[in-house]
Short mmCIF file of C-alpha atoms in Angstrom, two decimals:
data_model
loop_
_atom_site.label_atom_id
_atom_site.label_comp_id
_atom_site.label_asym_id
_atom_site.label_seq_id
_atom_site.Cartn_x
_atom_site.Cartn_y
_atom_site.Cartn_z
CA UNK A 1 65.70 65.44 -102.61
CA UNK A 2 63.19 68.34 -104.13
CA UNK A 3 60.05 68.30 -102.93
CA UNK A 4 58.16 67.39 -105.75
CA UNK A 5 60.24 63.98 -105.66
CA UNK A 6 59.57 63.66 -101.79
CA UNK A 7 55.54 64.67 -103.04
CA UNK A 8 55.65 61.92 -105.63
CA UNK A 9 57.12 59.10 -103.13
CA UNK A 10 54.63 59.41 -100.86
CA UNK A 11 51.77 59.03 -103.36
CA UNK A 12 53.25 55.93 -104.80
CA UNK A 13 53.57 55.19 -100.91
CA UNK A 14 49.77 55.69 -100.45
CA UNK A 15 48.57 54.30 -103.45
CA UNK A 16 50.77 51.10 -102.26
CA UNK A 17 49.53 51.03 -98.68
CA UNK A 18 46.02 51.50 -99.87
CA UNK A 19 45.67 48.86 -102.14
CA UNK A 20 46.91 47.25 -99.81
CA UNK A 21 44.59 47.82 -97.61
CA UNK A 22 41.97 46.93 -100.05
CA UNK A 23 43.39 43.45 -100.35
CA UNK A 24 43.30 43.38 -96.78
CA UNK A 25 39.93 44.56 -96.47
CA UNK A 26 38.26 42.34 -98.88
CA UNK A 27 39.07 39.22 -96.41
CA UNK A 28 38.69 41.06 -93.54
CA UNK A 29 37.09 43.57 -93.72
CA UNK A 30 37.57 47.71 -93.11
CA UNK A 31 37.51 47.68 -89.48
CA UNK A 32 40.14 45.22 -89.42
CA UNK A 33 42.18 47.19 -90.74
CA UNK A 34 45.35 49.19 -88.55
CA UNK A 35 48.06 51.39 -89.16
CA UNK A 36 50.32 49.17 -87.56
CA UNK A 37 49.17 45.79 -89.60
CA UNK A 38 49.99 47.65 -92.37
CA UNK A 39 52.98 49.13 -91.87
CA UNK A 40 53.96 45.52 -90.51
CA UNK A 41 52.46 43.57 -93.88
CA UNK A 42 54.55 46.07 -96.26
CA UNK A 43 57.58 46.97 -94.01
CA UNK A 44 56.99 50.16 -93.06
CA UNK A 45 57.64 52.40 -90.34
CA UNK A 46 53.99 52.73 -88.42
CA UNK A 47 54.58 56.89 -88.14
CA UNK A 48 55.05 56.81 -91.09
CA UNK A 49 52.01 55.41 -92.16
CA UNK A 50 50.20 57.32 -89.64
CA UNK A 51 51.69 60.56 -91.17
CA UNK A 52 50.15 59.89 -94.11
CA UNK A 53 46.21 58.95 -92.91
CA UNK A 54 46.27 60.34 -89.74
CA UNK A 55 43.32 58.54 -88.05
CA UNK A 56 41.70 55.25 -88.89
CA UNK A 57 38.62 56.64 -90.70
CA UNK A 58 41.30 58.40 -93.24
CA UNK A 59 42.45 55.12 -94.03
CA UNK A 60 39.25 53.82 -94.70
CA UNK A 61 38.24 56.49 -96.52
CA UNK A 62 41.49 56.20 -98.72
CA UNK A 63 41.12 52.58 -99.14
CA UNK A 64 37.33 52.81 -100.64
CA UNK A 65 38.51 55.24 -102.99
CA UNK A 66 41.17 52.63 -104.28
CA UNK A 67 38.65 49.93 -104.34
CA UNK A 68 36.58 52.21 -106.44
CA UNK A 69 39.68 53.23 -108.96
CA UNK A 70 40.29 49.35 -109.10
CA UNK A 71 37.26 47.92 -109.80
CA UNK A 72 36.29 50.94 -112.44
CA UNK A 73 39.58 50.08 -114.04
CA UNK A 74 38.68 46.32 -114.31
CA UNK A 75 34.84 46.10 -114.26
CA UNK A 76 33.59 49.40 -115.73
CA UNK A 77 36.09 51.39 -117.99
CA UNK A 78 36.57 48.00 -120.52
CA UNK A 79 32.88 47.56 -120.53
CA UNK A 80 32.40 51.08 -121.67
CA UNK A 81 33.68 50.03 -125.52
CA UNK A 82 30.72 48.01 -125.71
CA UNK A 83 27.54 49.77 -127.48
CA UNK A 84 24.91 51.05 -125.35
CA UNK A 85 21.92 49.04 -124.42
CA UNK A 86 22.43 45.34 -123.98
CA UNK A 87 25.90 44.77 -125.72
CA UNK A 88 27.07 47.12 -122.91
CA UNK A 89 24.87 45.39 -119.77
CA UNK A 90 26.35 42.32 -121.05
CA UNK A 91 29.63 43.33 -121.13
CA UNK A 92 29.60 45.04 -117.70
CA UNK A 93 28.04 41.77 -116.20
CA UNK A 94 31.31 39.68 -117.69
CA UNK A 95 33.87 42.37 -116.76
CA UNK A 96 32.58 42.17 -113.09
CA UNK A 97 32.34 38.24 -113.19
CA UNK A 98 36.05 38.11 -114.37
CA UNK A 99 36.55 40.48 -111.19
CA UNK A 100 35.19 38.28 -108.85
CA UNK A 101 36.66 34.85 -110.42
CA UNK A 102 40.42 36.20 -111.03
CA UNK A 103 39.82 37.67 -108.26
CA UNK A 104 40.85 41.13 -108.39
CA UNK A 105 41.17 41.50 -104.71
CA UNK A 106 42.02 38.01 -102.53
CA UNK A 107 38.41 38.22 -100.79
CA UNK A 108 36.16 38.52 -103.75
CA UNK A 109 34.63 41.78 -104.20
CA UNK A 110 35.25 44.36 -101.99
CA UNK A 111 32.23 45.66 -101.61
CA UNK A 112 30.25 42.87 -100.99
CA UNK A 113 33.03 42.32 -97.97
CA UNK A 114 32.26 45.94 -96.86
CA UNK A 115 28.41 46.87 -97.18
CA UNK A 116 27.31 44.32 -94.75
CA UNK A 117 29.86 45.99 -92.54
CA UNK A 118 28.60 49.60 -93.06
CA UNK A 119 25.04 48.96 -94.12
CA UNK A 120 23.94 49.97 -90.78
CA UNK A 121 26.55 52.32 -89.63
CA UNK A 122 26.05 55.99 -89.97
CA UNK A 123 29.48 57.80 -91.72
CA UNK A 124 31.58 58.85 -93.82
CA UNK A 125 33.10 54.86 -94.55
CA UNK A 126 29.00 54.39 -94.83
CA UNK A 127 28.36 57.07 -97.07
CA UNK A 128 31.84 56.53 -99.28
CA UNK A 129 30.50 52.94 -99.88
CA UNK A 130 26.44 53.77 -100.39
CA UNK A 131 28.03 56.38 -103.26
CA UNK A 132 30.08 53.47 -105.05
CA UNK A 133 27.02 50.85 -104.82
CA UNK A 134 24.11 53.76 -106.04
CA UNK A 135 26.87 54.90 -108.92
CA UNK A 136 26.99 51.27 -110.52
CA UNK A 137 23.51 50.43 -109.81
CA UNK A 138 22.81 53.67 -111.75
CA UNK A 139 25.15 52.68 -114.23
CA UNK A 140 23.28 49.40 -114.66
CA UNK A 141 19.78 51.07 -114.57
CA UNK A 142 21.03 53.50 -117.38
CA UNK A 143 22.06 50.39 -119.91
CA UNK A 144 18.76 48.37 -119.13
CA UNK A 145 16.58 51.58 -119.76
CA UNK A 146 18.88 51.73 -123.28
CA UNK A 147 18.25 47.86 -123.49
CA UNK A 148 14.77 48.66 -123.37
CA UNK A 149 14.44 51.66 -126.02
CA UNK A 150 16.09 49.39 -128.22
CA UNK A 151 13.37 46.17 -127.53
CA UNK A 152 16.14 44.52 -126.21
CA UNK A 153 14.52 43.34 -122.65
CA UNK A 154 12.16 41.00 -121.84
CA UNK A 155 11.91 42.45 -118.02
CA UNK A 156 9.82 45.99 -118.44
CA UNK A 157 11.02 47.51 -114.82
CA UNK A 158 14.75 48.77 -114.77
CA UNK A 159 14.84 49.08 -110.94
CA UNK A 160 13.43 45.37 -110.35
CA UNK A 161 16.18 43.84 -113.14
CA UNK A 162 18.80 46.05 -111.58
CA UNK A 163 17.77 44.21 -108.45
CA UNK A 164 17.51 40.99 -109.87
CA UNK A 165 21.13 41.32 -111.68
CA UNK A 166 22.72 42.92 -108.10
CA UNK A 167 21.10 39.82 -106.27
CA UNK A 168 22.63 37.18 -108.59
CA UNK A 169 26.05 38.93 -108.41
CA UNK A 170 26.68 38.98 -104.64
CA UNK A 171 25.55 35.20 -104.80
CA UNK A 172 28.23 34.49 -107.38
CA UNK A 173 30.56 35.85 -105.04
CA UNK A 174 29.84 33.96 -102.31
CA UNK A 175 29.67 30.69 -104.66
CA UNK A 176 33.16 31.40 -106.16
CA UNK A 177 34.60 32.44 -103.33
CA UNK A 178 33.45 28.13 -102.13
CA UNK A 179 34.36 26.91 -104.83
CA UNK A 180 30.97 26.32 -106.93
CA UNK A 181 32.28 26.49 -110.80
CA UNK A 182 28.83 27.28 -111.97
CA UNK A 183 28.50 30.26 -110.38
CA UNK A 184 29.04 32.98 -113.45
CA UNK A 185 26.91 30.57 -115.53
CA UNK A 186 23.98 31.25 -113.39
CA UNK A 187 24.30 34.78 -113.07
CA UNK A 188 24.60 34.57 -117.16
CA UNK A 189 21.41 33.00 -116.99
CA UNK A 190 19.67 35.13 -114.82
CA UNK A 191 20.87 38.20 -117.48
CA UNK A 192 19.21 36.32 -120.35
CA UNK A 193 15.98 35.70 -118.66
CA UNK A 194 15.57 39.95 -118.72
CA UNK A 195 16.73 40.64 -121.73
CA UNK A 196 15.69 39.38 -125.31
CA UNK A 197 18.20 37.14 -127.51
#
């Protein structure tokens, strides 16, 4: 076997032990996560697995990253065909919704699994999950402040409807995740209260 074919197996062997991981993760968390569960869950040999991450932190580390990849491929790169402003808010509000109700990973959103975690532990798995959560506040932020060049909002403070829109989707996912249908509805409802019809 070449070595770019032994390369290429063990990405497709990472990228399948991280996500994973990510599945895993979003029940339980990132510090229940071991190289030995894993190896276990998907039949693997545990050096192996520990050849590829080396320490636990690696894996975490990896396994962010793949949440991130996963949720920009369902939440945030379909959202981006939408215009800018509020068609765009909008759409990034549904694409995360669908996210959470599908559910993308079996625990809801992964990161509303993780913060609580790492809120209040310095680190690298800290500081890989602060990045994610400022990048898509930001990204919100950016398409109210477009909303609101365009007269589109009824709410005049980004930062406080960024707030307000964050708040009402980490409460959908602990709604869907009981079982309360009427979840996404609300969080529809909070969205239409800042912007203008």
């Amino acid at each position: 076997m070449s070595t770019d074919q032994r390369l290429a197996r063990g990405a497709r062997t990472r990228r399948a032990i991280t996500r994973h991981a990510a599945d895993v993760a979003s029940v339980e968390g990132l510090t229940g996560l071991t190289l030995g569960r894993l190896a276990t869950d998907l039949g693997l040999s545990k050096s192996g697995v520990a050849t590829l991450f080396r320490t636990k932190e690696q894996l975490q580390l990896a396994t962010v990253e793949t949440a991130r990849e996963t949720f920009l491929d369902a939440v945030v790169r379909p959202a981006l065909e939408a215009p800018e402003g509020a068609a765009r808010l909008r759409a990034l509000v549904e694409r995360w919704l669908s996210y959470a109700e599908r559910p993308v990973f079996p625990g809801g959103c992964f990161w509303a699994a993780n913060l609580p975690e790492f809120d209040s532990r310095p680190g690298p798995v800290h500081d890989a999950l602060r990045r994610h959560r400022e990048s898509w506040l930001s990204l919100l932020a950016e398409q109210f402040r477009h909303a609101a060049g365009a007269g589109e909002t009824a709410e005049p403070d980004p930062g406080l409807a960024v707030f307000q829109i964050d708040a009402a989707l980490n409460a959908a996912n602990t709604a869907l995740r009981l079982g309360e249908p009427d979840a996404a509805d609300k969080v529809r409802r909070v969205v239409d209260g800042l912007l203008r019809r």
